[in-house]
PDB file of C-alpha atoms in Angstrom:
ATOM      1  CA  MET A 256    -116.703 -65.325  39.769  1.00 87.00           C
ATOM      2  CA  SER A 257    -117.300 -66.293  43.388  1.00 90.00           C
ATOM      3  CA  ALA A 258    -115.472 -69.359  43.057  1.00 92.00           C
ATOM      4  CA  VAL A 259    -112.515 -68.900  40.516  1.00 95.00           C
ATOM      5  CA  GLU A 260    -110.144 -71.826  40.336  1.00 95.00           C
ATOM      6  CA  ARG A 261    -107.028 -69.571  38.666  1.00 97.00           C
ATOM      7  CA  PRO A 262    -106.234 -66.011  38.278  1.00 98.00           C
ATOM      8  CA  THR A 263    -109.453 -64.736  36.396  1.00 98.00           C
ATOM      9  CA  ILE A 264    -109.873 -61.384  34.570  1.00 98.00           C
ATOM     10  CA  LEU A 265    -113.173 -59.414  34.831  1.00 98.00           C
ATOM     11  CA  SER A 266    -113.217 -56.478  32.610  1.00 97.00           C
ATOM     12  CA  PHE A 267    -115.925 -53.948  31.085  1.00 96.00           C
ATOM     13  CA  LEU A 268    -116.365 -52.846  27.566  1.00 95.00           C
ATOM     14  CA  ASN A 269    -117.429 -49.286  26.546  1.00 93.00           C
ATOM     15  CA  ALA A 270    -117.079 -47.379  23.236  1.00 93.00           C
ATOM     16  CA  HIS A 271    -113.944 -45.795  24.497  1.00 94.00           C
ATOM     17  CA  GLY A 272    -112.607 -49.189  24.973  1.00 95.00           C
ATOM     18  CA  VAL A 273    -113.730 -50.104  21.312  1.00 94.00           C
ATOM     19  CA  ASN A 274    -111.640 -47.074  20.270  1.00 94.00           C
ATOM     20  CA  LEU A 275    -108.493 -48.238  22.066  1.00 95.00           C
ATOM     21  CA  CYS A 276    -108.690 -51.608  20.781  1.00 94.00           C
ATOM     22  CA  ALA A 277    -109.195 -50.312  17.351  1.00 92.00           C
ATOM     23  CA  GLY A 278    -106.023 -48.157  17.637  1.00 92.00           C
ATOM     24  CA  SER A 279    -103.712 -50.332  19.587  1.00 94.00           C
ATOM     25  CA  SER A 280    -102.747 -53.975  19.054  1.00 95.00           C
ATOM     26  CA  ALA A 281    -101.756 -53.946  22.814  1.00 95.00           C
ATOM     27  CA  ALA A 282    -105.079 -53.138  24.199  1.00 95.00           C
ATOM     28  CA  TRP A 283    -106.811 -55.414  21.568  1.00 95.00           C
ATOM     29  CA  SER A 284    -104.679 -58.246  23.274  1.00 96.00           C
ATOM     30  CA  ALA A 285    -105.259 -57.221  26.592  1.00 96.00           C
ATOM     31  CA  PHE A 286    -109.152 -56.926  26.536  1.00 96.00           C
ATOM     32  CA  ARG A 287    -108.927 -60.253  24.586  1.00 95.00           C
ATOM     33  CA  ALA A 288    -107.430 -61.916  27.516  1.00 95.00           C
ATOM     34  CA  SER A 289    -110.147 -61.175  29.727  1.00 97.00           C
ATOM     35  CA  ASP A 290    -112.251 -64.084  30.947  1.00 97.00           C
ATOM     36  CA  VAL A 291    -115.357 -62.226  31.545  1.00 96.00           C
ATOM     37  CA  LEU A 292    -116.235 -59.193  29.382  1.00 95.00           C
ATOM     38  CA  LEU A 293    -119.213 -57.355  30.185  1.00 95.00           C
ATOM     39  CA  ARG A 294    -120.890 -54.787  28.104  1.00 94.00           C
ATOM     40  CA  ASP A 295    -120.910 -51.035  29.480  1.00 92.00           C
ATOM     41  CA  GLY A 296    -122.927 -48.169  27.864  1.00 88.00           C
ATOM     42  CA  VAL A 297    -125.525 -47.269  25.537  1.00 88.00           C
ATOM     43  CA  ALA A 298    -123.300 -46.840  22.589  1.00 91.00           C
ATOM     44  CA  LEU A 299    -122.588 -50.755  22.495  1.00 93.00           C
ATOM     45  CA  GLU A 300    -126.111 -51.431  23.192  1.00 92.00           C
ATOM     46  CA  THR A 301    -126.936 -49.372  19.987  1.00 91.00           C
ATOM     47  CA  ALA A 302    -124.193 -50.944  17.994  1.00 92.00           C
ATOM     48  CA  LEU A 303    -124.303 -54.617  18.701  1.00 93.00           C
ATOM     49  CA  PRO A 304    -127.630 -54.998  16.704  1.00 92.00           C
ATOM     50  CA  TRP A 305    -125.961 -53.885  13.787  1.00 90.00           C
ATOM     51  CA  LEU A 306    -123.065 -56.644  14.075  1.00 90.00           C
ATOM     52  CA  ASP A 307    -125.952 -59.437  14.711  1.00 90.00           C
ATOM     53  CA  GLN A 308    -124.837 -59.717  17.993  1.00 90.00           C
ATOM     54  CA  PRO A 309    -127.223 -60.156  21.210  1.00 91.00           C
ATOM     55  CA  VAL A 310    -127.152 -56.739  23.376  1.00 90.00           C
ATOM     56  CA  GLY A 311    -127.536 -58.420  26.617  1.00 88.00           C
ATOM     57  CA  LEU A 312    -127.427 -56.337  29.996  1.00 89.00           C
ATOM     58  CA  ASN A 313    -125.805 -52.990  30.511  1.00 89.00           C
ATOM     59  CA  MET A 314    -123.423 -54.259  33.213  1.00 90.00           C
ATOM     60  CA  ASN A 315    -121.221 -51.010  33.843  1.00 89.00           C
ATOM     61  CA  GLY A 316    -118.775 -51.254  36.469  1.00 91.00           C
ATOM     62  CA  THR A 317    -119.449 -48.381  38.572  1.00 90.00           C
ATOM     63  CA  ASP A 318    -122.864 -50.084  39.769  1.00 90.00           C
ATOM     64  CA  PHE A 319    -121.625 -53.726  39.228  1.00 94.00           C
ATOM     65  CA  ILE A 320    -118.454 -54.038  41.328  1.00 95.00           C
ATOM     66  CA  PRO A 321    -120.085 -52.835  44.403  1.00 94.00           C
ATOM     67  CA  LEU A 322    -122.982 -55.258  43.873  1.00 94.00           C
ATOM     68  CA  LEU A 323    -120.293 -58.115  43.244  1.00 96.00           C
ATOM     69  CA  LEU A 324    -118.386 -57.120  46.387  1.00 96.00           C
ATOM     70  CA  ARG A 325    -121.338 -57.157  48.619  1.00 95.00           C
ATOM     71  CA  HIS A 326    -122.627 -60.577  47.598  1.00 95.00           C
ATOM     72  CA  LEU A 327    -119.165 -62.569  47.912  1.00 96.00           C
ATOM     73  CA  SER A 328    -118.544 -64.156  50.966  1.00 96.00           C
ATOM     74  CA  PRO A 329    -115.768 -62.287  52.987  1.00 97.00           C
ATOM     75  CA  ARG A 330    -112.448 -62.090  51.138  1.00 97.00           C
ATOM     76  CA  ARG A 331    -108.929 -60.631  51.132  1.00 98.00           C
ATOM     77  CA  VAL A 332    -109.286 -57.764  48.799  1.00 98.00           C
ATOM     78  CA  ALA A 333    -106.208 -55.621  47.274  1.00 98.00           C
ATOM     79  CA  VAL A 334    -106.930 -52.121  45.556  1.00 98.00           C
ATOM     80  CA  TYR A 335    -104.183 -50.732  43.029  1.00 98.00           C
ATOM     81  CA  GLY A 336    -104.847 -47.680  41.459  1.00 96.00           C
ATOM     82  CA  THR A 337    -105.757 -43.941  41.465  1.00 95.00           C
ATOM     83  CA  ALA A 338    -104.130 -41.601  44.244  1.00 93.00           C
ATOM     84  CA  ALA A 339    -104.380 -40.243  47.598  1.00 92.00           C
ATOM     85  CA  PRO A 340    -106.384 -39.203  49.170  1.00 95.00           C
ATOM     86  CA  TRP A 341    -108.885 -40.745  46.863  1.00 96.00           C
ATOM     87  CA  LEU A 342    -107.595 -44.336  47.260  1.00 97.00           C
ATOM     88  CA  ASP A 343    -107.846 -44.345  51.188  1.00 96.00           C
ATOM     89  CA  GLU A 344    -111.387 -42.588  51.113  1.00 96.00           C
ATOM     90  CA  GLY A 345    -112.754 -45.164  48.211  1.00 96.00           C
ATOM     91  CA  ILE A 346    -111.486 -47.933  50.503  1.00 96.00           C
ATOM     92  CA  GLU A 347    -113.113 -46.568  53.437  1.00 96.00           C
ATOM     93  CA  ARG A 348    -116.214 -46.686  51.646  1.00 96.00           C
ATOM     94  CA  LEU A 349    -115.800 -50.023  50.665  1.00 96.00           C
ATOM     95  CA  LYS A 350    -115.379 -51.387  54.230  1.00 96.00           C
ATOM     96  CA  GLU A 351    -118.375 -49.655  55.217  1.00 96.00           C
ATOM     97  CA  ARG A 352    -120.349 -51.490  52.616  1.00 95.00           C
ATOM     98  CA  THR A 353    -118.870 -54.831  52.114  1.00 96.00           C
ATOM     99  CA  PRO A 354    -117.815 -57.718  54.406  1.00 96.00           C
ATOM    100  CA  HIS A 355    -114.162 -57.787  53.038  1.00 98.00           C
ATOM    101  CA  ASP A 356    -110.680 -57.418  54.709  1.00 98.00           C
ATOM    102  CA  TYR A 357    -108.687 -54.833  52.536  1.00 98.00           C
ATOM    103  CA  VAL A 358    -105.364 -56.171  52.745  1.00 98.00           C
ATOM    104  CA  ASP A 359    -103.418 -54.204  50.400  1.00 98.00           C
ATOM    105  CA  ALA A 360    -103.660 -50.380  48.771  1.00 97.00           C
ATOM    106  CA  GLN A 361    -101.220 -49.112  46.056  1.00 97.00           C
ATOM    107  CA  HIS A 362    -101.595 -46.108  43.901  1.00 97.00           C
ATOM    108  CA  GLY A 363    -101.845 -46.335  40.448  1.00 95.00           C
ATOM    109  CA  PHE A 364     -98.728 -45.132  39.190  1.00 95.00           C
ATOM    110  CA  HIS A 365     -96.064 -47.740  40.083  1.00 97.00           C
ATOM    111  CA  SER A 366     -94.392 -50.372  37.774  1.00 97.00           C
ATOM    112  CA  VAL A 367     -96.323 -53.652  36.878  1.00 97.00           C
ATOM    113  CA  GLU A 368     -93.356 -55.276  38.651  1.00 98.00           C
ATOM    114  CA  HIS A 369     -94.348 -53.710  41.914  1.00 98.00           C
ATOM    115  CA  TYR A 370     -97.910 -54.773  41.697  1.00 98.00           C
ATOM    116  CA  ILE A 371     -96.762 -58.284  40.893  1.00 98.00           C
ATOM    117  CA  ALA A 372     -94.570 -58.572  43.838  1.00 98.00           C
ATOM    118  CA  ARG A 373     -97.036 -57.102  46.309  1.00 98.00           C
ATOM    119  CA  ALA A 374     -99.887 -59.745  45.025  1.00 98.00           C
ATOM    120  CA  ARG A 375     -97.427 -62.716  45.175  1.00 98.00           C
ATOM    121  CA  GLU A 376     -96.296 -61.570  48.737  1.00 97.00           C
ATOM    122  CA  ILE A 377    -100.010 -60.729  50.019  1.00 97.00           C
ATOM    123  CA  GLU A 378    -102.136 -63.234  47.829  1.00 98.00           C
ATOM    124  CA  PRO A 379    -105.144 -61.592  47.792  1.00 98.00           C
ATOM    125  CA  ASP A 380    -108.483 -63.174  46.679  1.00 98.00           C
ATOM    126  CA  VAL A 381    -109.502 -60.257  44.922  1.00 98.00           C
ATOM    127  CA  ILE A 382    -107.657 -57.392  43.063  1.00 98.00           C
ATOM    128  CA  ILE A 383    -109.432 -54.450  42.026  1.00 98.00           C
ATOM    129  CA  LEU A 384    -107.430 -52.109  39.668  1.00 98.00           C
ATOM    130  CA  ALA A 385    -108.623 -48.505  39.429  1.00 96.00           C
ATOM    131  CA  MET A 386    -106.130 -47.166  36.737  1.00 94.00           C
ATOM    132  CA  GLY A 387    -108.378 -46.481  33.754  1.00 90.00           C
ATOM    133  CA  MET A 388    -108.172 -47.941  30.108  1.00 95.00           C
ATOM    134  CA  PRO A 389    -106.156 -49.259  28.890  1.00 96.00           C
ATOM    135  CA  ARG A 390    -103.522 -49.526  31.643  1.00 96.00           C
ATOM    136  CA  GLN A 391    -105.441 -51.457  33.826  1.00 97.00           C
ATOM    137  CA  GLU A 392    -106.277 -54.202  31.243  1.00 97.00           C
ATOM    138  CA  GLU A 393    -102.594 -54.742  30.517  1.00 97.00           C
ATOM    139  CA  VAL A 394    -101.490 -54.768  34.157  1.00 98.00           C
ATOM    140  CA  ALA A 395    -104.387 -57.438  34.655  1.00 98.00           C
ATOM    141  CA  VAL A 396    -102.763 -59.458  32.045  1.00 98.00           C
ATOM    142  CA  GLN A 397     -99.436 -59.541  33.671  1.00 98.00           C
ATOM    143  CA  LEU A 398    -100.772 -60.206  36.907  1.00 98.00           C
ATOM    144  CA  LYS A 399    -102.712 -63.295  35.497  1.00 98.00           C
ATOM    145  CA  ARG A 400     -99.598 -64.713  33.879  1.00 97.00           C
ATOM    146  CA  ALA A 401     -97.469 -63.939  36.970  1.00 98.00           C
ATOM    147  CA  LEU A 402     -99.756 -65.395  39.725  1.00 98.00           C
ATOM    148  CA  ASP A 403    -100.342 -68.806  40.495  1.00 95.00           C
ATOM    149  CA  HIS A 404    -103.054 -68.523  43.390  1.00 96.00           C
ATOM    150  CA  LYS A 405    -106.797 -68.254  42.941  1.00 97.00           C
ATOM    151  CA  VAL A 406    -107.520 -64.679  42.212  1.00 98.00           C
ATOM    152  CA  LEU A 407    -110.490 -62.454  40.848  1.00 98.00           C
ATOM    153  CA  ILE A 408    -108.904 -59.369  38.953  1.00 98.00           C
ATOM    154  CA  VAL A 409    -111.488 -56.677  38.422  1.00 98.00           C
ATOM    155  CA  ASN A 410    -110.846 -53.680  35.946  1.00 98.00           C
ATOM    156  CA  GLY A 411    -112.629 -51.023  37.788  1.00 95.00           C
ATOM    157  CA  GLY A 412    -111.929 -47.906  35.957  1.00 92.00           C
ATOM    158  CA  ALA A 413    -112.720 -45.081  38.159  1.00 91.00           C
ATOM    159  CA  ILE A 414    -114.688 -47.045  40.648  1.00 94.00           C
ATOM    160  CA  ILE A 415    -112.669 -45.925  43.527  1.00 95.00           C
ATOM    161  CA  ASP A 416    -112.739 -42.378  42.432  1.00 93.00           C
ATOM    162  CA  PHE A 417    -116.631 -42.468  42.279  1.00 91.00           C
ATOM    163  CA  LEU A 418    -116.761 -44.289  45.929  1.00 94.00           C
ATOM    164  CA  ALA A 419    -114.606 -41.405  47.215  1.00 94.00           C
ATOM    165  CA  GLY A 420    -116.639 -38.724  45.792  1.00 90.00           C
ATOM    166  CA  ARG A 421    -114.089 -37.198  43.679  1.00 89.00           C
ATOM    167  CA  PHE A 422    -116.480 -37.567  40.801  1.00 83.00           C
ATOM    168  CA  THR A 423    -120.419 -37.282  40.981  1.00 82.00           C
ATOM    169  CA  ARG A 424    -122.740 -39.820  39.601  1.00 81.00           C
ATOM    170  CA  ALA A 425    -125.399 -38.765  37.495  1.00 79.00           C
ATOM    171  CA  PRO A 426    -129.222 -38.531  38.729  1.00 85.00           C
ATOM    172  CA  ALA A 427    -130.770 -41.851  38.533  1.00 84.00           C
ATOM    173  CA  ALA A 428    -133.345 -40.763  35.858  1.00 86.00           C
ATOM    174  CA  VAL A 429    -130.175 -39.454  33.633  1.00 81.00           C
ATOM    175  CA  GLN A 430    -128.616 -42.926  34.200  1.00 80.00           C
ATOM    176  CA  ARG A 431    -131.865 -44.705  33.019  1.00 80.00           C
ATOM    177  CA  ILE A 432    -131.926 -42.838  29.759  1.00 76.00           C
ATOM    178  CA  GLY A 433    -128.306 -43.489  29.052  1.00 78.00           C
ATOM    179  CA  LEU A 434    -126.983 -40.088  29.371  1.00 80.00           C
ATOM    180  CA  GLU A 435    -124.580 -40.306  32.335  1.00 81.00           C
ATOM    181  CA  TRP A 436    -121.889 -39.830  29.772  1.00 78.00           C
ATOM    182  CA  ALA A 437    -123.248 -36.437  28.847  1.00 82.00           C
ATOM    183  CA  PHE A 438    -123.379 -35.520  32.764  1.00 82.00           C
ATOM    184  CA  ARG A 439    -119.763 -36.568  33.164  1.00 81.00           C
ATOM    185  CA  LEU A 440    -118.861 -34.373  30.239  1.00 81.00           C
ATOM    186  CA  VAL A 441    -120.301 -31.274  31.709  1.00 83.00           C
ATOM    187  CA  GLN A 442    -118.271 -32.138  34.760  1.00 81.00           C
ATOM    188  CA  GLU A 443    -115.005 -32.652  33.165  1.00 81.00           C
ATOM    189  CA  PRO A 444    -115.363 -30.907  29.467  1.00 83.00           C
ATOM    190  CA  ARG A 445    -111.223 -30.484  29.082  1.00 83.00           C
ATOM    191  CA  ARG A 446    -110.508 -34.164  29.882  1.00 82.00           C
ATOM    192  CA  LEU A 447    -113.649 -35.895  28.511  1.00 81.00           C
ATOM    193  CA  PHE A 448    -114.272 -33.869  25.079  1.00 80.00           C
ATOM    194  CA  ARG A 449    -111.819 -35.862  22.971  1.00 82.00           C
ATOM    195  CA  ARG A 450    -113.017 -39.327  24.489  1.00 80.00           C
ATOM    196  CA  TYR A 451    -116.922 -38.508  24.221  1.00 80.00           C
ATOM    197  CA  CYS A 452    -117.403 -36.173  21.297  1.00 82.00           C
ATOM    198  CA  VAL A 453    -114.526 -36.991  18.954  1.00 84.00           C
ATOM    199  CA  GLY A 454    -114.554 -40.485  20.192  1.00 84.00           C
ATOM    200  CA  ALA A 455    -118.044 -40.988  19.075  1.00 87.00           C
ATOM    201  CA  PHE A 456    -117.145 -40.586  15.366  1.00 88.00           C
ATOM    202  CA  GLY A 457    -114.153 -43.030  15.640  1.00 89.00           C
ATOM    203  CA  PHE A 458    -116.409 -45.609  17.471  1.00 91.00           C
ATOM    204  CA  ALA A 459    -119.255 -44.982  14.529  1.00 92.00           C
ATOM    205  CA  HIS A 460    -116.491 -45.594  11.948  1.00 91.00           C
ATOM    206  CA  THR A 461    -115.204 -48.720  13.650  1.00 91.00           C
ATOM    207  CA  VAL A 462    -118.470 -50.138  14.068  1.00 91.00           C
ATOM    208  CA  MET A 463    -119.310 -49.614  10.142  1.00 92.00           C
ATOM    209  CA  LEU A 464    -116.083 -51.460   9.264  1.00 89.00           C
ATOM    210  CA  MET A 465    -116.919 -54.391  11.653  1.00 88.00           C
ATOM    211  CA  ARG A 466    -120.457 -54.487   9.976  1.00 90.00           C
ATOM    212  CA  ARG A 467    -119.017 -54.352   6.388  1.00 89.00           C
ATOM    213  CA  ALA A 468    -116.450 -57.137   7.268  1.00 86.00           C
ATOM    214  CA  ALA A 469    -119.222 -59.284   8.715  1.00 80.00           C
ATOM    215  CA  MET A 470    -121.287 -58.690   5.689  1.00 83.00           C
ATOM    216  CA  ARG A 471    -118.402 -59.691   3.373  1.00 82.00           C
ATOM    217  CA  SER A 472    -117.777 -62.619   5.458  1.00 75.00           C
ATOM    218  CA  SER A 473    -121.587 -63.866   5.519  1.00 71.00           C
ATOM    219  CA  SER A 474    -121.750 -63.360   1.670  1.00 68.00           C
ATOM    220  CA  ALA A 475    -118.529 -65.322   0.836  1.00 63.00           C
ATOM    221  CA  PRO A 476    -119.034 -68.705  -0.913  1.00 66.00           C
ATOM    222  CA  ALA A 477    -118.338 -71.867   1.373  1.00 58.00           C
ATOM    223  CA  PRO A 478    -115.108 -73.316   0.649  1.00 59.00           C
ATOM    224  CA  ALA A 479    -115.326 -76.382  -1.858  1.00 58.00           C
ATOM    225  CA  PRO A 480    -115.183 -79.943   0.336  1.00 57.00           C
ATOM    226  CA  MET A 481    -111.924 -81.622   0.061  1.00 53.00           C
ATOM    227  CA  HIS A 482    -112.047 -85.263  -1.084  1.00 52.00           C
ATOM    228  CA  LYS A 483    -109.590 -87.709   0.165  1.00 49.00           C
ATOM    229  CA  GLU A 484    -108.599 -90.308  -2.576  1.00 48.00           C
ATOM    230  CA  LEU A 485    -109.076 -93.935  -1.252  1.00 40.00           C
TER     231      LEU A 485
END
């Protein structure tokens, strides 16, 4: 990710993202177009062994994106997403903590064509999209198709809002035991109840369907070999 050779998308997949993919072919296609897809959250950590998949590390974007930006050499960065005053305040926090030149900032409610035009004009090395799922993933795909310079496109979710202090991170102890989602639910019950509480049942149902499909696939007889007549 520090030396991309073409437009490259970095995304993060959590339980909410799985639910979106299960209910929308557009969201599914957008996530599949990611070049790097990292696991985010305890729900996937629990589910992946059921699907005979490696768990890997929990690489949530709120922690990983600032870490990535701090370790990249100085770049030209554009931020597209959220709204004033959080956009400006979040970028100020990034300026304090990272070595980059923040060359463009656009709120998250423009058309896709607007972001493409800005990115073509400015040619940033890194684009952070902070629009929320699945819009940012869909915008990322359009940017990847439209741009022809080397650029890392990062789907950052609420990263700018967190940096600006719009949302408060859970205490470190709560994060370590995988309950940051519960902390956020207490902060924003009206907005997040459906995502975290109702969505949990949808996620469990989707995982069971995938497990059943994987078991059927593994137990299916191998196809008979095809012989070519000489």
